CSV table of C-alpha atoms in Angstrom, one decimal:
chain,number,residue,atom,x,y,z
A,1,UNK,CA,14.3,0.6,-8.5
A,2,UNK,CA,10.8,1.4,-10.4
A,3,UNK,CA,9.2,-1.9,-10.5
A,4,UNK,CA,7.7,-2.3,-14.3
A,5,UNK,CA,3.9,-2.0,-14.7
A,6,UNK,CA,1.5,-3.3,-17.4
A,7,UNK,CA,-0.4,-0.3,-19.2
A,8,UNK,CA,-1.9,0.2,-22.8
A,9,UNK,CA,-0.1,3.0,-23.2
A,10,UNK,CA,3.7,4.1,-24.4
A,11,UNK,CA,5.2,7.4,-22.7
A,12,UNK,CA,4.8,9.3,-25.8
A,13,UNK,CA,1.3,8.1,-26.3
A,14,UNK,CA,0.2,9.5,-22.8
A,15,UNK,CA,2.3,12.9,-23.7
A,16,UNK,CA,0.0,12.9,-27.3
A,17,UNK,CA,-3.1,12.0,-25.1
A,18,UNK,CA,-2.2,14.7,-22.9
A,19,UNK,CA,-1.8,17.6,-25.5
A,20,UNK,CA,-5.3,16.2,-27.3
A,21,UNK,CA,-7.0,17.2,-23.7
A,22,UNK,CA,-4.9,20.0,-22.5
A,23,UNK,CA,-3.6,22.3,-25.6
A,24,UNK,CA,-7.1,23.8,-26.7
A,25,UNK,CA,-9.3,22.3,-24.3
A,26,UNK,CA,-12.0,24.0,-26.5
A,27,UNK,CA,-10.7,21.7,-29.7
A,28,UNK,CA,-13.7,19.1,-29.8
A,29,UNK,CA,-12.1,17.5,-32.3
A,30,UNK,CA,-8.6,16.8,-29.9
A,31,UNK,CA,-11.3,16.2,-27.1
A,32,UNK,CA,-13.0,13.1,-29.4
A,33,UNK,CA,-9.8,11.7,-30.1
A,34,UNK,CA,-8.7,11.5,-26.8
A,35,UNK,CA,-12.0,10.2,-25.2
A,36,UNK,CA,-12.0,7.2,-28.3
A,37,UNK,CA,-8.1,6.6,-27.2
A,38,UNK,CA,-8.6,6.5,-23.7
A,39,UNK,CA,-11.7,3.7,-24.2
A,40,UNK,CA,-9.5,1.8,-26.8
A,41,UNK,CA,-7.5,1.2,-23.5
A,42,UNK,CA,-9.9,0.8,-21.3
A,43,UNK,CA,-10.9,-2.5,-23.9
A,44,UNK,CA,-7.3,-3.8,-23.1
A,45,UNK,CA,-6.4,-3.5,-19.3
A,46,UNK,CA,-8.4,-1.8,-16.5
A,47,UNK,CA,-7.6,2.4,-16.7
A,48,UNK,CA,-5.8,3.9,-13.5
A,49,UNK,CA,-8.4,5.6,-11.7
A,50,UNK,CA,-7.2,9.6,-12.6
A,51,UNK,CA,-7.6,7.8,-16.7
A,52,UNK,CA,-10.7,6.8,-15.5
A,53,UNK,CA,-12.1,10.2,-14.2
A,54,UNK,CA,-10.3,12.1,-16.9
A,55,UNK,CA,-12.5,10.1,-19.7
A,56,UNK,CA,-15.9,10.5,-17.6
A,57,UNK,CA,-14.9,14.0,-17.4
A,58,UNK,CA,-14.5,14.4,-21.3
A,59,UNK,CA,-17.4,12.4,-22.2
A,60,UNK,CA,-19.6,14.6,-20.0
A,61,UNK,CA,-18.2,17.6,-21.1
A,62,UNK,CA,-18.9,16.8,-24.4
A,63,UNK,CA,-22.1,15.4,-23.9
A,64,UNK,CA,-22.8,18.9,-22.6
A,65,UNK,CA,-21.5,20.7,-25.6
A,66,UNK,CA,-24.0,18.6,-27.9
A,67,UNK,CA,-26.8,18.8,-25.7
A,68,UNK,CA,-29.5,20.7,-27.1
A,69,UNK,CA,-32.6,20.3,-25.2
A,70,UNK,CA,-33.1,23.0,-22.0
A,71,UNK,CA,-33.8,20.8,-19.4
A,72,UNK,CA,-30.2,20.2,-17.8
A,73,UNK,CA,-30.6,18.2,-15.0
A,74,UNK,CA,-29.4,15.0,-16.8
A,75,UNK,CA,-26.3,16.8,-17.7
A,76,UNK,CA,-25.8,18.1,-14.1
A,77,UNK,CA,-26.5,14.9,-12.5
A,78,UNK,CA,-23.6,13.2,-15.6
A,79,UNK,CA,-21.3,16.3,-14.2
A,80,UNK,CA,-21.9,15.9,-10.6
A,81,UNK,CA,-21.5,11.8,-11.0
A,82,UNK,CA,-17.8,11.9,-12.4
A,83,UNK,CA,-16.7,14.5,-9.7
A,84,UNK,CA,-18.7,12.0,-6.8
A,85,UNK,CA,-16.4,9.1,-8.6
A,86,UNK,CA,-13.5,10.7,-9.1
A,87,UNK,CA,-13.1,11.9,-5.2
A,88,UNK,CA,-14.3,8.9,-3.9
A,89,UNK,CA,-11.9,6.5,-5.9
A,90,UNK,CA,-8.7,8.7,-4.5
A,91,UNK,CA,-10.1,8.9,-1.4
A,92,UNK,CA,-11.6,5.1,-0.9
A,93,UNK,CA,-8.4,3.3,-1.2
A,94,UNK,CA,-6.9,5.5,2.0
A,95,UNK,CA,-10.0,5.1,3.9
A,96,UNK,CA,-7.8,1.7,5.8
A,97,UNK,CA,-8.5,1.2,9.6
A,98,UNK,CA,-11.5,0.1,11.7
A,99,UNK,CA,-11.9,3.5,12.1
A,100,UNK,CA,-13.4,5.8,9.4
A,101,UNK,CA,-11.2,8.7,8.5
A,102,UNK,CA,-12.8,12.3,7.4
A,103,UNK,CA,-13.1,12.6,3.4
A,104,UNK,CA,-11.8,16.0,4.0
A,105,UNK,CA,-8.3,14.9,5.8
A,106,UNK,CA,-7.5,12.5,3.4
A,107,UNK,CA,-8.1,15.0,0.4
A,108,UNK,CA,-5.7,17.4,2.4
A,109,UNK,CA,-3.3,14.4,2.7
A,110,UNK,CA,-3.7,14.3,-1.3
A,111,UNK,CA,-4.0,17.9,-2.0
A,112,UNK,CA,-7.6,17.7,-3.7
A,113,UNK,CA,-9.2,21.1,-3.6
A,114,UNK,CA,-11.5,21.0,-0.6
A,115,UNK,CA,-14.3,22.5,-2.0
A,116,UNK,CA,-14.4,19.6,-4.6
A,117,UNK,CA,-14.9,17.6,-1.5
A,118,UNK,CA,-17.8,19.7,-0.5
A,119,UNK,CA,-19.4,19.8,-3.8
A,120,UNK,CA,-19.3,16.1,-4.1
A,121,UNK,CA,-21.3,15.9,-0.2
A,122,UNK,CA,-23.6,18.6,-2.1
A,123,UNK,CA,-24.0,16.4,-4.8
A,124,UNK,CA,-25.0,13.3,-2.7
A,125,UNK,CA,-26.9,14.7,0.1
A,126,UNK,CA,-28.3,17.9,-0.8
A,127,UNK,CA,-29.6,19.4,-4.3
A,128,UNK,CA,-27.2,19.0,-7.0
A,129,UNK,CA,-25.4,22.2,-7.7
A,130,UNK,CA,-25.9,24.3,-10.4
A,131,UNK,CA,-24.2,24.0,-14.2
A,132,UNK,CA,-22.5,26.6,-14.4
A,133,UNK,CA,-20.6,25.7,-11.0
A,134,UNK,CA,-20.8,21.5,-12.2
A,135,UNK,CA,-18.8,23.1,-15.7
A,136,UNK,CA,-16.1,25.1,-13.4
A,137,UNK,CA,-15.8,22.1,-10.8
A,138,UNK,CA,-15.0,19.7,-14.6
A,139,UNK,CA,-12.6,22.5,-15.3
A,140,UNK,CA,-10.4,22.5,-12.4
A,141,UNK,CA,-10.8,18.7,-11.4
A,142,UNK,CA,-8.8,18.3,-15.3
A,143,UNK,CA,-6.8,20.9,-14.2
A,144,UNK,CA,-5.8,19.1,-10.7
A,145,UNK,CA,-5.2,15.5,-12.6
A,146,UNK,CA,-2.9,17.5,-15.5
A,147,UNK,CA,-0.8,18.9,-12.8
A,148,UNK,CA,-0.6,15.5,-10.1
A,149,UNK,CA,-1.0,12.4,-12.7
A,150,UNK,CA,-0.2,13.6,-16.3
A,151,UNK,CA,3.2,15.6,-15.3
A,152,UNK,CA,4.7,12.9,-12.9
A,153,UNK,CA,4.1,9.8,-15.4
A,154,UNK,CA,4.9,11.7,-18.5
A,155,UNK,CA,7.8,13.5,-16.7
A,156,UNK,CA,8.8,11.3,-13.9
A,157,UNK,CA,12.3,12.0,-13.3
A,158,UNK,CA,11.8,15.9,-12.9
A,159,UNK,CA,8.9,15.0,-10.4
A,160,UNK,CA,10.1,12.3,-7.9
A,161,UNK,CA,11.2,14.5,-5.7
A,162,UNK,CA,8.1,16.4,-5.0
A,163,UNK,CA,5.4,13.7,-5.7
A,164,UNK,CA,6.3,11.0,-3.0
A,165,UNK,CA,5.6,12.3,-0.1
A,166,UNK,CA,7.4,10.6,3.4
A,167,UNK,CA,6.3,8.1,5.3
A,168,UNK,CA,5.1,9.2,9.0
A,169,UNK,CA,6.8,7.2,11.7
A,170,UNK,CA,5.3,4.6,13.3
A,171,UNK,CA,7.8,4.4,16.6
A,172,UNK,CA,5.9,7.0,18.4
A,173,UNK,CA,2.3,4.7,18.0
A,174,UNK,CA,4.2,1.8,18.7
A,175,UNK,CA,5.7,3.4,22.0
A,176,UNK,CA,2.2,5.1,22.9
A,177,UNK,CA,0.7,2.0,22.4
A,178,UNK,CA,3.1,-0.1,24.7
A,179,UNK,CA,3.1,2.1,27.6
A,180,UNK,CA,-0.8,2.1,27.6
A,181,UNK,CA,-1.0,-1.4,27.7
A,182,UNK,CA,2.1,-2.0,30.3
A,183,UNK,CA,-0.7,0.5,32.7
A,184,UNK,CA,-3.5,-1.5,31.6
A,185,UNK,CA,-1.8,-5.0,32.7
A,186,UNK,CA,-0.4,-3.5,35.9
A,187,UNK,CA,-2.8,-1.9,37.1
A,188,UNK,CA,-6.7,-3.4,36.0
A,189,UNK,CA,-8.5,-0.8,37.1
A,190,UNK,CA,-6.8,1.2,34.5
A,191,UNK,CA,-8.6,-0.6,32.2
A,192,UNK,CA,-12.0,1.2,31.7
A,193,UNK,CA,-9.9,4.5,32.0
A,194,UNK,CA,-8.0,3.9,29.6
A,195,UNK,CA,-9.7,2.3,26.7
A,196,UNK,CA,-10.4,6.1,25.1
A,197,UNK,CA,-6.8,6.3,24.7
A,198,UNK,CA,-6.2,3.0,23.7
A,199,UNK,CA,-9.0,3.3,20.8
A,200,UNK,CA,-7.3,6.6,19.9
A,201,UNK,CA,-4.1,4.8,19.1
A,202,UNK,CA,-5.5,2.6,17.1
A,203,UNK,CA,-7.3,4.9,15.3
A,204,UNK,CA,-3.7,6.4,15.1
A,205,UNK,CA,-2.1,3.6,13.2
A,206,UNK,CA,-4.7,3.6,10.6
A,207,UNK,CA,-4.3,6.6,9.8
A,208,UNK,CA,-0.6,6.0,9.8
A,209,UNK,CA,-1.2,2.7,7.4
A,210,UNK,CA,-3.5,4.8,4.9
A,211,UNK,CA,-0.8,7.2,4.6
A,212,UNK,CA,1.9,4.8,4.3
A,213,UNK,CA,-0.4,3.2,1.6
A,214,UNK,CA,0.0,6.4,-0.5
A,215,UNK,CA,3.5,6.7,0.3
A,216,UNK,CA,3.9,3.5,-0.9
A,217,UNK,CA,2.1,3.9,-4.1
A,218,UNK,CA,4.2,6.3,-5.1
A,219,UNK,CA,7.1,4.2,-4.5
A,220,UNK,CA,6.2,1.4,-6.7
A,221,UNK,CA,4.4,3.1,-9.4
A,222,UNK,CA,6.1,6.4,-9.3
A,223,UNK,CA,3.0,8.3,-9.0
A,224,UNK,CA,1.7,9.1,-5.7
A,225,UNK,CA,-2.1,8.9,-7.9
A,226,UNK,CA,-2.1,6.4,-10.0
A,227,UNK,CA,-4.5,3.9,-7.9
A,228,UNK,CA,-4.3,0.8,-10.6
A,229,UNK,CA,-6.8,-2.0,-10.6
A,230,UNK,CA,-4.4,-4.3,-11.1
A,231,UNK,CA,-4.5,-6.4,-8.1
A,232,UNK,CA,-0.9,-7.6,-8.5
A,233,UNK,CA,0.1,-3.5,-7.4
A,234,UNK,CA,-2.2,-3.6,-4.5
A,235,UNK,CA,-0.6,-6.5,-3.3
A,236,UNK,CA,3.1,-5.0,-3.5
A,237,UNK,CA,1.7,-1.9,-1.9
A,238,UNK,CA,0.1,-3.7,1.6
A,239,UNK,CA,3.5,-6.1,1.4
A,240,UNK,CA,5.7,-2.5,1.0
A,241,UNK,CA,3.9,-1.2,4.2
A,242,UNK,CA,4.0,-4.6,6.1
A,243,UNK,CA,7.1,-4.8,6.3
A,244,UNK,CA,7.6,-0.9,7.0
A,245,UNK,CA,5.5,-1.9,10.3
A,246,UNK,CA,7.6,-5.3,10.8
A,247,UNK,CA,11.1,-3.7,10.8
A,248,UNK,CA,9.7,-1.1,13.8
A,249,UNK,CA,8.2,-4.0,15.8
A,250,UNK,CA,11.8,-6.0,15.5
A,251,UNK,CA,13.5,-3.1,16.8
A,252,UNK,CA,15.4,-3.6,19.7
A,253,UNK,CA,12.5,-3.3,23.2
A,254,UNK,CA,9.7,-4.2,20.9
A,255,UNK,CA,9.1,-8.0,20.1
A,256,UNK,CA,12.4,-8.9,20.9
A,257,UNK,CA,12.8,-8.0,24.5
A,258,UNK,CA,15.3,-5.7,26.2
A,259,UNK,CA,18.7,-7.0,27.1
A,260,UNK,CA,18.0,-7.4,30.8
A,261,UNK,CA,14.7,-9.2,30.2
A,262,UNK,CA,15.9,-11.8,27.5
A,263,UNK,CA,19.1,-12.1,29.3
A,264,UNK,CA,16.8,-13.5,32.5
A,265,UNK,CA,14.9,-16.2,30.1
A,266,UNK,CA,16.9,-18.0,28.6
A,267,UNK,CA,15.2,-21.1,28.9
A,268,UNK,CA,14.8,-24.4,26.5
A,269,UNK,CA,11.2,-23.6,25.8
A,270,UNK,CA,9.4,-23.3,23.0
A,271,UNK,CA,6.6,-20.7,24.3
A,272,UNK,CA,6.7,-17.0,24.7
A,273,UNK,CA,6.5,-15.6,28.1
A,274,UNK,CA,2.7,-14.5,29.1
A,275,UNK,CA,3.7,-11.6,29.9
A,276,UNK,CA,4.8,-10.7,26.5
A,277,UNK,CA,2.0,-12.1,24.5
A,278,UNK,CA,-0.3,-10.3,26.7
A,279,UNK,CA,1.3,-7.0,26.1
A,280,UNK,CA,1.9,-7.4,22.3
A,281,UNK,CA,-1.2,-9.8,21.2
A,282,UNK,CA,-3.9,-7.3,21.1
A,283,UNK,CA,-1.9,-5.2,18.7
A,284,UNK,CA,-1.0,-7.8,16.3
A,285,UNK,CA,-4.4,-9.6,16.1
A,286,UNK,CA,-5.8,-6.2,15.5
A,287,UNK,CA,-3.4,-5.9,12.5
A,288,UNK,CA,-3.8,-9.1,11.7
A,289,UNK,CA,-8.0,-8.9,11.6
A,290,UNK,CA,-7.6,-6.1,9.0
A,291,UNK,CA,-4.8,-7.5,7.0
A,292,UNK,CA,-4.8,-11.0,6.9
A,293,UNK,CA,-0.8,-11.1,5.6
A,294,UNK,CA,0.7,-9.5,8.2
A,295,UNK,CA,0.8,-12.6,10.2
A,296,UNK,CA,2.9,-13.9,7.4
A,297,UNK,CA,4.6,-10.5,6.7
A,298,UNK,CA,5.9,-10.9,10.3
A,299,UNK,CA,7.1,-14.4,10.4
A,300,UNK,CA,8.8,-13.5,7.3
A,301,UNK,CA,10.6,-10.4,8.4
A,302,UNK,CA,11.7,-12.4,11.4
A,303,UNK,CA,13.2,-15.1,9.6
A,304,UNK,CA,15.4,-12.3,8.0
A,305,UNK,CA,16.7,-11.1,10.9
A,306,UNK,CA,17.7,-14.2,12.5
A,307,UNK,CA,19.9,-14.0,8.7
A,308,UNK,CA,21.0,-10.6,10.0
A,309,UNK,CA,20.8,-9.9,13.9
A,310,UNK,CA,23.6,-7.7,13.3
A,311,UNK,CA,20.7,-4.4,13.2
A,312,UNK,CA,19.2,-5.4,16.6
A,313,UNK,CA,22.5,-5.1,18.3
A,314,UNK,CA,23.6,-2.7,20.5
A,315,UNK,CA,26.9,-1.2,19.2
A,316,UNK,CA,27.6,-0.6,23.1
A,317,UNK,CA,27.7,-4.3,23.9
A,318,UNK,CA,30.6,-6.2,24.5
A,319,UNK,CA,31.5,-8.9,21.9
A,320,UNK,CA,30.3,-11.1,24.9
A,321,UNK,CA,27.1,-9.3,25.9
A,322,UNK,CA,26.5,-9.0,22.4
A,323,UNK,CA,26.7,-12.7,21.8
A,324,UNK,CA,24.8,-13.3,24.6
A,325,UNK,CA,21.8,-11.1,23.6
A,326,UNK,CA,22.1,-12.8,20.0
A,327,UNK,CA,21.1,-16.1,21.5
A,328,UNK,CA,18.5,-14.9,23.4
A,329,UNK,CA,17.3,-12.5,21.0
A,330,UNK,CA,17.1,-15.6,18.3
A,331,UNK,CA,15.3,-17.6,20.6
A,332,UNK,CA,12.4,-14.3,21.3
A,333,UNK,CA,12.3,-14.4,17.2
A,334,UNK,CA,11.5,-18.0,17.0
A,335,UNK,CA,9.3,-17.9,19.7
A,336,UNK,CA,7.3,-15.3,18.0
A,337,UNK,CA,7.4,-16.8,14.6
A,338,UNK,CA,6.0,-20.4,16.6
A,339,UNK,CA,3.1,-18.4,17.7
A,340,UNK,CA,2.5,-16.5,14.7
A,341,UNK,CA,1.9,-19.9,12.7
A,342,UNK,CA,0.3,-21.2,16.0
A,343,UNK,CA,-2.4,-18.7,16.3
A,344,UNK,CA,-2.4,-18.1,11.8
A,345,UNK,CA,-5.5,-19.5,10.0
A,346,UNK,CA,-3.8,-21.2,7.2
A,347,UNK,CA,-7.0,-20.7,4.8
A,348,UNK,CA,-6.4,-16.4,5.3
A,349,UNK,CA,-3.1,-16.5,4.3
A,350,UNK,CA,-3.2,-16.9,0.3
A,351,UNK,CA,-0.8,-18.9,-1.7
A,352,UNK,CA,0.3,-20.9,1.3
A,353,UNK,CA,-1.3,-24.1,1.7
A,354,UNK,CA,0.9,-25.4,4.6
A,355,UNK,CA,2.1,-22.3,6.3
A,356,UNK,CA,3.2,-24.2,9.3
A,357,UNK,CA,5.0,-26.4,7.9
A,358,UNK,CA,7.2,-24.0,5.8
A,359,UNK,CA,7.8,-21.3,8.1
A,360,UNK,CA,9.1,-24.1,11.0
A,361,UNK,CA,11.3,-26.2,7.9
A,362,UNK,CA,12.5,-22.7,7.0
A,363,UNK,CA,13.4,-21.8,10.6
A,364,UNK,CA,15.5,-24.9,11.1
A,365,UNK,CA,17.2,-24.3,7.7
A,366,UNK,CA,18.2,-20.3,8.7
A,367,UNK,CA,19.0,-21.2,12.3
A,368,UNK,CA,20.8,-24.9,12.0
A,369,UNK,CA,23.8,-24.1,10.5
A,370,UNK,CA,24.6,-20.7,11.4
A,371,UNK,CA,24.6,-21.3,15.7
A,372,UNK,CA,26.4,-24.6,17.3
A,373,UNK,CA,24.9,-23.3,20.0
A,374,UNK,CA,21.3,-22.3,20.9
A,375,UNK,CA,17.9,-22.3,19.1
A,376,UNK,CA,19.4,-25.8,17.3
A,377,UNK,CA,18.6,-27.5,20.3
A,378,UNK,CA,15.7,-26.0,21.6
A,379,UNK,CA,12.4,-28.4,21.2
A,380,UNK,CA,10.5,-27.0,18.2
């Protein structure tokens, strides 16, 4: 279900809005009404980022229809400022990861015309580019927000389909990454060897989290563009893709251990094998240093499977093998979620002033009732 957003604006007040800019774009009078409507909402709540560009657009273009003195550079450097904006606030918000992505990519991830992405390095490094190609760069920048914001928010039902994109998988980074490090700890003098590969996986999964980011904007606000500055969205966003990367680690081989291997430690300790935190830790500090709730994201999102183990089961199991890896498999979850809140910073993980605390209490509370045997009387 669409989650509800705040916005200044009714559904046929953006459609009015829309036909002010886009039925006779040479109407000046329709182009003033809409540029005073869009900053009577910009007074109210922050603008969506393509709202924001479409009203710099407008204003320059009208600035540059009532400009009568010859010298245009100030109207060329007003032009080529919107387009710089405009690109680099779709762009920005992708641009996730230690590792910087190439503006171009991540405009071909969000179908900007290319060549607005060269005009804009134009605009910043080199001369600014001439009027006349400034005026047709205004034109087809309107054109390109008409076509991917104003259509899917005025007409969202009809456009669904084709304006979320899908989300990448993550298995195949998650596997890559594993086997690299199983080399790297087997072998040490793998190490140096293979830290190019290594940095290429990470580089990897941010790529993968920016374009889960846009997959997930378009899940919660319906439009795979509208890049609010409401802080409250940007929140459900990183959560939405969290726990995306949560559910892949919980899978079966991942964090919790293959049969064979939990099977062979079942022990009353509290404390993850070595083995295990060395081969997983990297990763999830790494994830952890760029997004400071995934620690809690995690801990979370283990919790619910020790609600639901049923999804890291093998169907082939026996009922007894099956029971069997249960146990085990709940004690690898609350092993992880001990060191999770073990190696947390409370103070980076907002809106939870004794994490520790909470996640253990709520650990008891899942695990207690639901096994007489087990976790319940494993030293905590």
């Amino acid at each position: 279900m669409r989650l509800p957003r705040r916005v200044s604006w009714s559904s046929d007040e953006l459609e009015l809005l829309c036909s002010w800019i886009y039925d006779d774009e040479s109407n000046p009078v329709n182009r003033k009404l809409a540029i005073d409507r869009l900053s009577a909402w910009r007074t109210i709540t922050p603008l969506p980022h393509a709202l924001e560009s479409t009203l710099s657009l407008l204003a320059v273009r009208a600035a540059d229809e009532a400009n009568s003195n010859p010298s245009t550079l100030s109207i060329r450097q007003s032009y080529a400022s919107a387009v710089i904006r405009m690109v680099n606030g779709f762009v920005d918000p992708l641009q996730a990861g230690a590792f910087a992505r190439s503006i171009a990519s991540i405009a071909t991830q969000l179908g900007l015309p290319l060549w607005l992405v060269e005009l804009r390095h134009a605009a910043t490094h080199e001369d600014i580019p001439s009027l006349e190609l400034l005026r047709e760069a205004c034109r087809q920048t309107l054109g390109w927000l008409f076509h991917n914001f104003f259509m899917p928010e005025i007409h969202p039902s009809t456009a669904a389909a084709s304006t979320i994109p899908q989300i990448r998988p993550v298995a195949p980074i998650l596997k890559q990454y594993k086997s690299l490090r199983k080399a790297m700890l087997q072998d040490a003098t793998l190490r140096s060897q293979m830290k190019g590969d290594m940095e290429s996986t990470y580089r990897s999964f941010g790529r993968w989290y920016s374009e889960a980011m846009l997959v997930a904007n378009a899940v919660i606000n319906g439009s795979s563009l509208d890049y609010s500055a409401n802080g409250d969205d940007e929140d459900r966003k990183e959560r939405w893709v969290l726990d995306v990367l949560c559910d892949e680690l919980l899978v079966k081989g991942r964090l919790p251990s293959t049969k064979e291997y939990v099977l062979s430690y079942i022990s009353k300790t509290r404390h993850l094998n070595k083995a295990t935190i060395a081969l997983w830790s990297p990763l999830l500090l790494y994830v952890q240093s760029l997004h400071p709730k995934f620690f809690l994201s995690l801990s979370l999102r283990c919790l619910s499977y020790l609600s639901g183990y049923e999804d890291i089961a093998d169907p082939q199991d026996t009922v007894q093998e099956s029971e069997q890896y249960f146990q085990a498999s709940d004690r690898s979850l609350a092993r992880w979620i001990l060191w999770l809140v073990a190696t947390s910073e409370n103070d980076k993980l907002e809106g939870h002033l004794d994490l520790r605390r909470e996640l253990v209490a709520a650990l008891l509370l899942t695990l207690a009732p639901a096994h007489k045997e087990g976790l319940q009387k494993m030293s905590l």
